[in-house]
């Protein structure tokens, strides 16, 4: 298979970027999207040109490093997967594929397709935890949790922090990301003590980082590689309201 | 130098408690005077940094990722062991200890393994308190499943994403300390060197990966929790960036490297499809609970699996090991898979695969039951191979997964460099010659939550630390050496990409230092690696600039170290004239093709001292004493 790529190239945080065209040749359908980029980069290095910089690591859809928009969609044309899990069999031979970084004011571009998502870390630092120190905790089975609740908490906790929800949202809202953590800990008995403070602190930090508001388009859920449900946002809003009402 | 493992005296069950009592304490108000550097934010690094900060130490945490949460612990699927005996199947600390020592083919320290088994229960308690959503029964209590090498169910899990949930737990504890200002965290920093002053580890030099600047971090102790070195093989289940540079450069500064040839090849991975493949993907070992492994009885049988009748199939693990069946330890399962493929009975287009079949489980319990337990793994398989494993058996083949070898540490997890501690996969400590499933998460968190917080206090309390500044010549010299190395890499301007050279190294290692090794092959590998290393330095091509974000340069530094480490792995494998665990020397096998140990000559830890690039390292031996278990030929029959 052969493809034409239009890839966003940007030297650094302060410079202006632009699209450049490349051709990807001799690509096989079983190659992953990142392996296709590896092949393009291999050719670029052989021509002594700088390869396309992109974040990647586990290449199995769990580390959350992938941060690119492919053919106009976060993580490309697939449901429930990160860019590293996208295979070239999802494209048609000869396709023109546009590749650009996730766009959001809170995610500045560092270079080419690499973005700075440390805003997510700062939101977590503001309240995405249960305040327990190491040691001195009760036996694990001393805290029974109904299976349905544990499963629901797990589904929210499966978030990989990639930022596709922000990139897909026209408001660049981080609501789904924040809601996933708020929801996980609001569902579980361990999270009850700091329930009020947590949702307030995390949402305050979210606003501070420059993410937009949620206007219920559900684009986040549609593009989430872990298919995290927007019902978590509803839960977060209820938590926030409850906290505000004291 | 004689190696002193500092294993406490007394009965096995009492060693850790006695030792803890004997360790010196740092009083609470003095803890803030000490500064500890933690490199790496996986399970071991994040749990250590958080726990030490909670105690009051000042902590600097560094990682090469953009966020601590991206460390490769995140990808562990199956679970974490603890002998809670919740299922009432007669588990105990002793049984976990025994299974682990035996599973490691009697090449691990008894005292370390016992301690690991002792603290493992507390890990589960800790993680639950953090809000880790482990799988539960309908009654609300925790669920367990079984893993290879054990006949009890002691594995706690969170669907197929246990590593993710545990890491996010440790990450949340770390985040809390960052918010409090007790931990200073720096992202996208690649450790380039360890700095030793007056015989003490006092800091690290890191490369700021965004602008290429070399930065100095000073502390009173340094903890390396930088993971394993499986990527030396190029193709492995590790993340693409996983590397050995931190431990290798510390090795060059005096830290001994133990048992480098103990590299685990995991039996259940998705087979290699073609040459351009950049990594291999693991399918959790938990699949072996319900999937049955088989190949056709006939060589070269190209029929579709559904057309091969039952009597023409060979469920070889069940045939060879009736009591453990498909749940034999990883090394055994991998070796047998290679054996049937070598006999020409492998399946798939390459013939390098065996079937893992769920037809019986689906017939017995229904598709929904299988889906609930393993759904995400089946999805992952389909995504990669395009095949539906509910309808046709999965194809699997062994792949490099984990390294039991690593920097040598004593019972306190301190390396041969005073003040440098090594945790998690980066050290060699607990798994001997083969790690059992669901034990890596256990060890990483044991080291970080429950061992280092105590043992590091003793080191700090019993040593004096001169104030040092960034302009100390040890730092400036180290920076100069790194800059020269970078310059040498950048100026080679050869013809080959870093990846090409890395792939070639990987092929040499896989062929000669992989699942089966022999003297001639190992000698050949050493000379091939020596030649390739030379070529690397003259023929590598790195575009771009050194003082910029430059992924090719990052890789080049790492591969330069792999080129040296690869040779040491082969040397270690050559010197160990026995088979044990994952280290199979073809010359040393029983009549039934099982690993044949030589306890008289090789019941020791091989700790290698760096002798200079291209020069033979010096071997030091730490004798392993078995006072509580009887050394036997492992049997899973």
PDB file of N, CA and C in Angstrom, chain B residues 209-269:
ATOM      1  N   UNK B 209      15.293  16.418  27.814  1.00  0.00           N
ATOM      2  CA  UNK B 209      15.028  15.895  26.472  1.00  0.00           C
ATOM      3  C   UNK B 209      14.389  16.927  25.547  1.00  0.00           C
ATOM      4  N   UNK B 210      13.974  18.045  26.109  1.00  0.00           N
ATOM      5  CA  UNK B 210      13.372  19.072  25.253  1.00  0.00           C
ATOM      6  C   UNK B 210      14.430  19.982  24.637  1.00  0.00           C
ATOM      7  N   UNK B 211      15.438  20.353  25.449  1.00  0.00           N
ATOM      8  CA  UNK B 211      16.442  21.265  24.884  1.00  0.00           C
ATOM      9  C   UNK B 211      17.858  20.673  24.859  1.00  0.00           C
ATOM     10  N   UNK B 212      17.995  19.435  25.287  1.00  0.00           N
ATOM     11  CA  UNK B 212      19.294  18.770  25.211  1.00  0.00           C
ATOM     12  C   UNK B 212      20.302  19.175  26.277  1.00  0.00           C
ATOM     13  N   UNK B 213      19.890  20.073  27.177  1.00  0.00           N
ATOM     14  CA  UNK B 213      20.846  20.509  28.207  1.00  0.00           C
ATOM     15  C   UNK B 213      21.102  19.421  29.235  1.00  0.00           C
ATOM     16  N   UNK B 214      22.348  19.386  29.738  1.00  0.00           N
ATOM     17  CA  UNK B 214      22.677  18.438  30.796  1.00  0.00           C
ATOM     18  C   UNK B 214      22.441  19.130  32.134  1.00  0.00           C
ATOM     19  N   UNK B 215      21.689  18.463  32.998  1.00  0.00           N
ATOM     20  CA  UNK B 215      21.352  19.055  34.295  1.00  0.00           C
ATOM     21  C   UNK B 215      21.888  18.183  35.418  1.00  0.00           C
ATOM     22  N   UNK B 216      22.197  18.845  36.532  1.00  0.00           N
ATOM     23  CA  UNK B 216      22.766  18.145  37.686  1.00  0.00           C
ATOM     24  C   UNK B 216      21.743  18.088  38.817  1.00  0.00           C
ATOM     25  N   UNK B 217      21.569  16.924  39.417  1.00  0.00           N
ATOM     26  CA  UNK B 217      20.734  16.790  40.609  1.00  0.00           C
ATOM     27  C   UNK B 217      21.579  16.169  41.708  1.00  0.00           C
ATOM     28  N   UNK B 218      21.571  16.808  42.870  1.00  0.00           N
ATOM     29  CA  UNK B 218      22.423  16.368  43.977  1.00  0.00           C
ATOM     30  C   UNK B 218      21.561  15.817  45.104  1.00  0.00           C
ATOM     31  N   UNK B 219      22.006  14.728  45.707  1.00  0.00           N
ATOM     32  CA  UNK B 219      21.268  14.157  46.832  1.00  0.00           C
ATOM     33  C   UNK B 219      22.202  13.441  47.781  1.00  0.00           C
ATOM     34  N   UNK B 220      21.612  12.912  48.866  1.00  0.00           N
ATOM     35  CA  UNK B 220      22.404  12.134  49.815  1.00  0.00           C
ATOM     36  C   UNK B 220      22.344  10.645  49.492  1.00  0.00           C
ATOM     37  N   UNK B 221      21.382  10.292  48.674  1.00  0.00           N
ATOM     38  CA  UNK B 221      21.293   8.905  48.205  1.00  0.00           C
ATOM     39  C   UNK B 221      20.555   8.918  46.866  1.00  0.00           C
ATOM     40  N   UNK B 222      20.834   7.905  46.060  1.00  0.00           N
ATOM     41  CA  UNK B 222      20.201   7.809  44.743  1.00  0.00           C
ATOM     42  C   UNK B 222      19.512   6.449  44.636  1.00  0.00           C
ATOM     43  N   UNK B 223      18.270   6.474  44.184  1.00  0.00           N
ATOM     44  CA  UNK B 223      17.532   5.223  43.961  1.00  0.00           C
ATOM     45  C   UNK B 223      17.294   5.070  42.468  1.00  0.00           C
ATOM     46  N   UNK B 224      17.713   3.949  41.923  1.00  0.00           N
ATOM     47  CA  UNK B 224      17.396   3.664  40.518  1.00  0.00           C
ATOM     48  C   UNK B 224      16.232   2.676  40.482  1.00  0.00           C
ATOM     49  N   UNK B 225      15.168   3.075  39.835  1.00  0.00           N
ATOM     50  CA  UNK B 225      14.023   2.182  39.644  1.00  0.00           C
ATOM     51  C   UNK B 225      13.659   2.324  38.175  1.00  0.00           C
ATOM     52  N   UNK B 226      14.588   1.897  37.338  1.00  0.00           N
ATOM     53  CA  UNK B 226      14.524   2.247  35.920  1.00  0.00           C
ATOM     54  C   UNK B 226      14.174   1.065  35.027  1.00  0.00           C
ATOM     55  N   UNK B 227      13.727  -0.043  35.644  1.00  0.00           N
ATOM     56  CA  UNK B 227      13.195  -1.137  34.840  1.00  0.00           C
ATOM     57  C   UNK B 227      14.245  -2.073  34.274  1.00  0.00           C
ATOM     58  N   UNK B 228      13.760  -2.984  33.444  1.00  0.00           N
ATOM     59  CA  UNK B 228      14.609  -4.045  32.914  1.00  0.00           C
ATOM     60  C   UNK B 228      15.208  -3.710  31.563  1.00  0.00           C
ATOM     61  N   UNK B 229      15.976  -4.674  31.043  1.00  0.00           N
ATOM     62  CA  UNK B 229      16.753  -4.404  29.830  1.00  0.00           C
ATOM     63  C   UNK B 229      16.356  -5.311  28.668  1.00  0.00           C
ATOM     64  N   UNK B 230      15.115  -5.814  28.692  1.00  0.00           N
ATOM     65  CA  UNK B 230      14.659  -6.730  27.643  1.00  0.00           C
ATOM     66  C   UNK B 230      14.787  -6.166  26.237  1.00  0.00           C
ATOM     67  N   UNK B 231      14.763  -4.851  26.112  1.00  0.00           N
ATOM     68  CA  UNK B 231      14.849  -4.245  24.779  1.00  0.00           C
ATOM     69  C   UNK B 231      16.223  -4.404  24.138  1.00  0.00           C
ATOM     70  N   UNK B 232      17.183  -4.959  24.863  1.00  0.00           N
ATOM     71  CA  UNK B 232      18.468  -5.258  24.228  1.00  0.00           C
ATOM     72  C   UNK B 232      18.230  -6.189  23.028  1.00  0.00           C
ATOM     73  N   UNK B 233      17.142  -6.974  23.086  1.00  0.00           N
ATOM     74  CA  UNK B 233      16.806  -7.900  22.001  1.00  0.00           C
ATOM     75  C   UNK B 233      16.077  -7.200  20.834  1.00  0.00           C
ATOM     76  N   UNK B 234      15.921  -5.904  20.901  1.00  0.00           N
ATOM     77  CA  UNK B 234      15.127  -5.091  19.990  1.00  0.00           C
ATOM     78  C   UNK B 234      13.640  -5.468  20.083  1.00  0.00           C
ATOM     79  N   UNK B 235      13.297  -6.687  19.693  1.00  0.00           N
ATOM     80  CA  UNK B 235      11.897  -7.078  19.790  1.00  0.00           C
ATOM     81  C   UNK B 235      11.625  -7.660  21.162  1.00  0.00           C
ATOM     82  N   UNK B 236      10.709  -7.055  21.881  1.00  0.00           N
ATOM     83  CA  UNK B 236      10.318  -7.592  23.175  1.00  0.00           C
ATOM     84  C   UNK B 236       8.949  -7.035  23.489  1.00  0.00           C
ATOM     85  N   UNK B 237       8.415  -7.445  24.640  1.00  0.00           N
ATOM     86  CA  UNK B 237       7.115  -6.900  25.044  1.00  0.00           C
ATOM     87  C   UNK B 237       7.283  -5.588  25.790  1.00  0.00           C
ATOM     88  N   UNK B 238       8.519  -5.144  25.981  1.00  0.00           N
ATOM     89  CA  UNK B 238       8.748  -3.868  26.671  1.00  0.00           C
ATOM     90  C   UNK B 238       8.248  -2.702  25.824  1.00  0.00           C
ATOM     91  N   UNK B 239       8.067  -1.566  26.497  1.00  0.00           N
ATOM     92  CA  UNK B 239       7.738  -0.348  25.767  1.00  0.00           C
ATOM     93  C   UNK B 239       8.943   0.050  24.928  1.00  0.00           C
ATOM     94  N   UNK B 240       8.705   0.836  23.891  1.00  0.00           N
ATOM     95  CA  UNK B 240       9.790   1.183  22.963  1.00  0.00           C
ATOM     96  C   UNK B 240      10.935   1.921  23.648  1.00  0.00           C
ATOM     97  N   UNK B 241      10.601   2.709  24.661  1.00  0.00           N
ATOM     98  CA  UNK B 241      11.667   3.507  25.270  1.00  0.00           C
ATOM     99  C   UNK B 241      12.383   2.792  26.416  1.00  0.00           C
ATOM    100  N   UNK B 242      11.857   1.662  26.873  1.00  0.00           N
ATOM    101  CA  UNK B 242      12.495   0.958  27.992  1.00  0.00           C
ATOM    102  C   UNK B 242      13.954   0.705  27.630  1.00  0.00           C
ATOM    103  N   UNK B 243      14.848   0.979  28.569  1.00  0.00           N
ATOM    104  CA  UNK B 243      16.265   0.871  28.227  1.00  0.00           C
ATOM    105  C   UNK B 243      17.107   0.602  29.461  1.00  0.00           C
ATOM    106  N   UNK B 244      18.392   0.349  29.220  1.00  0.00           N
ATOM    107  CA  UNK B 244      19.290  -0.037  30.313  1.00  0.00           C
ATOM    108  C   UNK B 244      20.284   1.063  30.643  1.00  0.00           C
ATOM    109  N   UNK B 245      20.120   2.243  30.061  1.00  0.00           N
ATOM    110  CA  UNK B 245      21.171   3.250  30.188  1.00  0.00           C
ATOM    111  C   UNK B 245      21.460   3.640  31.641  1.00  0.00           C
ATOM    112  N   UNK B 246      20.427   3.842  32.434  1.00  0.00           N
ATOM    113  CA  UNK B 246      20.679   4.244  33.827  1.00  0.00           C
ATOM    114  C   UNK B 246      21.480   3.171  34.572  1.00  0.00           C
ATOM    115  N   UNK B 247      21.041   1.918  34.471  1.00  0.00           N
ATOM    116  CA  UNK B 247      21.756   0.882  35.227  1.00  0.00           C
ATOM    117  C   UNK B 247      23.111   0.579  34.604  1.00  0.00           C
ATOM    118  N   UNK B 248      23.188   0.680  33.282  1.00  0.00           N
ATOM    119  CA  UNK B 248      24.476   0.353  32.646  1.00  0.00           C
ATOM    120  C   UNK B 248      25.528   1.406  32.989  1.00  0.00           C
ATOM    121  N   UNK B 249      25.114   2.661  33.003  1.00  0.00           N
ATOM    122  CA  UNK B 249      26.092   3.713  33.321  1.00  0.00           C
ATOM    123  C   UNK B 249      26.475   3.657  34.800  1.00  0.00           C
ATOM    124  N   UNK B 250      25.536   3.240  35.652  1.00  0.00           N
ATOM    125  CA  UNK B 250      25.888   3.035  37.063  1.00  0.00           C
ATOM    126  C   UNK B 250      26.841   1.845  37.188  1.00  0.00           C
ATOM    127  N   UNK B 251      26.612   0.844  36.356  1.00  0.00           N
ATOM    128  CA  UNK B 251      27.515  -0.320  36.328  1.00  0.00           C
ATOM    129  C   UNK B 251      28.938   0.124  35.986  1.00  0.00           C
ATOM    130  N   UNK B 252      29.028   1.023  35.031  1.00  0.00           N
ATOM    131  CA  UNK B 252      30.357   1.505  34.637  1.00  0.00           C
ATOM    132  C   UNK B 252      30.998   2.357  35.730  1.00  0.00           C
ATOM    133  N   UNK B 253      30.168   2.835  36.644  1.00  0.00           N
ATOM    134  CA  UNK B 253      30.698   3.614  37.772  1.00  0.00           C
ATOM    135  C   UNK B 253      30.981   2.735  38.989  1.00  0.00           C
ATOM    136  N   UNK B 254      30.812   1.424  38.835  1.00  0.00           N
ATOM    137  CA  UNK B 254      31.201   0.547  39.937  1.00  0.00           C
ATOM    138  C   UNK B 254      30.132  -0.373  40.480  1.00  0.00           C
ATOM    139  N   UNK B 255      28.903  -0.269  39.995  1.00  0.00           N
ATOM    140  CA  UNK B 255      27.856  -1.172  40.484  1.00  0.00           C
ATOM    141  C   UNK B 255      27.967  -2.511  39.749  1.00  0.00           C
ATOM    142  N   UNK B 256      28.019  -3.599  40.505  1.00  0.00           N
ATOM    143  CA  UNK B 256      28.122  -4.914  39.862  1.00  0.00           C
ATOM    144  C   UNK B 256      26.781  -5.279  39.212  1.00  0.00           C
ATOM    145  N   UNK B 257      26.884  -6.028  38.127  1.00  0.00           N
ATOM    146  CA  UNK B 257      25.694  -6.453  37.377  1.00  0.00           C
ATOM    147  C   UNK B 257      25.530  -7.949  37.599  1.00  0.00           C
ATOM    148  N   UNK B 258      24.374  -8.356  38.128  1.00  0.00           N
ATOM    149  CA  UNK B 258      24.199  -9.760  38.510  1.00  0.00           C
ATOM    150  C   UNK B 258      23.348 -10.537  37.506  1.00  0.00           C
ATOM    151  N   UNK B 259      23.778 -11.734  37.230  1.00  0.00           N
ATOM    152  CA  UNK B 259      23.023 -12.693  36.405  1.00  0.00           C
ATOM    153  C   UNK B 259      22.417 -12.101  35.134  1.00  0.00           C
ATOM    154  N   UNK B 260      23.212 -11.357  34.349  1.00  0.00           N
ATOM    155  CA  UNK B 260      22.613 -10.723  33.164  1.00  0.00           C
ATOM    156  C   UNK B 260      21.970 -11.696  32.183  1.00  0.00           C
ATOM    157  N   UNK B 261      22.407 -12.964  32.197  1.00  0.00           N
ATOM    158  CA  UNK B 261      21.859 -13.891  31.192  1.00  0.00           C
ATOM    159  C   UNK B 261      20.487 -14.423  31.562  1.00  0.00           C
ATOM    160  N   UNK B 262      19.971 -14.077  32.761  1.00  0.00           N
ATOM    161  CA  UNK B 262      18.644 -14.554  33.141  1.00  0.00           C
ATOM    162  C   UNK B 262      17.577 -13.631  32.553  1.00  0.00           C
ATOM    163  N   UNK B 263      17.217 -13.906  31.325  1.00  0.00           N
ATOM    164  CA  UNK B 263      16.206 -13.101  30.639  1.00  0.00           C
ATOM    165  C   UNK B 263      15.001 -13.983  30.359  1.00  0.00           C
ATOM    166  N   UNK B 264      13.842 -13.494  30.711  1.00  0.00           N
ATOM    167  CA  UNK B 264      12.651 -14.335  30.577  1.00  0.00           C
ATOM    168  C   UNK B 264      11.978 -14.189  29.222  1.00  0.00           C
ATOM    169  N   UNK B 265      11.728 -15.343  28.631  1.00  0.00           N
ATOM    170  CA  UNK B 265      10.990 -15.377  27.373  1.00  0.00           C
ATOM    171  C   UNK B 265       9.585 -15.840  27.734  1.00  0.00           C
ATOM    172  N   UNK B 266       8.619 -14.981  27.505  1.00  0.00           N
ATOM    173  CA  UNK B 266       7.242 -15.252  27.934  1.00  0.00           C
ATOM    174  C   UNK B 266       6.515 -16.102  26.895  1.00  0.00           C
ATOM    175  N   UNK B 267       5.827 -17.156  27.342  1.00  0.00           N
ATOM    176  CA  UNK B 267       5.257 -18.084  26.353  1.00  0.00           C
ATOM    177  C   UNK B 267       4.070 -17.558  25.558  1.00  0.00           C
ATOM    178  N   UNK B 268       3.274 -16.649  26.136  1.00  0.00           N
ATOM    179  CA  UNK B 268       2.041 -16.301  25.418  1.00  0.00           C
ATOM    180  C   UNK B 268       2.086 -14.893  24.831  1.00  0.00           C
ATOM    181  N   UNK B 269       2.763 -14.770  23.694  1.00  0.00           N
ATOM    182  CA  UNK B 269       2.798 -13.491  22.999  1.00  0.00           C
ATOM    183  C   UNK B 269       2.245 -13.685  21.589  1.00  0.00           C
TER     184      UNK B 269
END
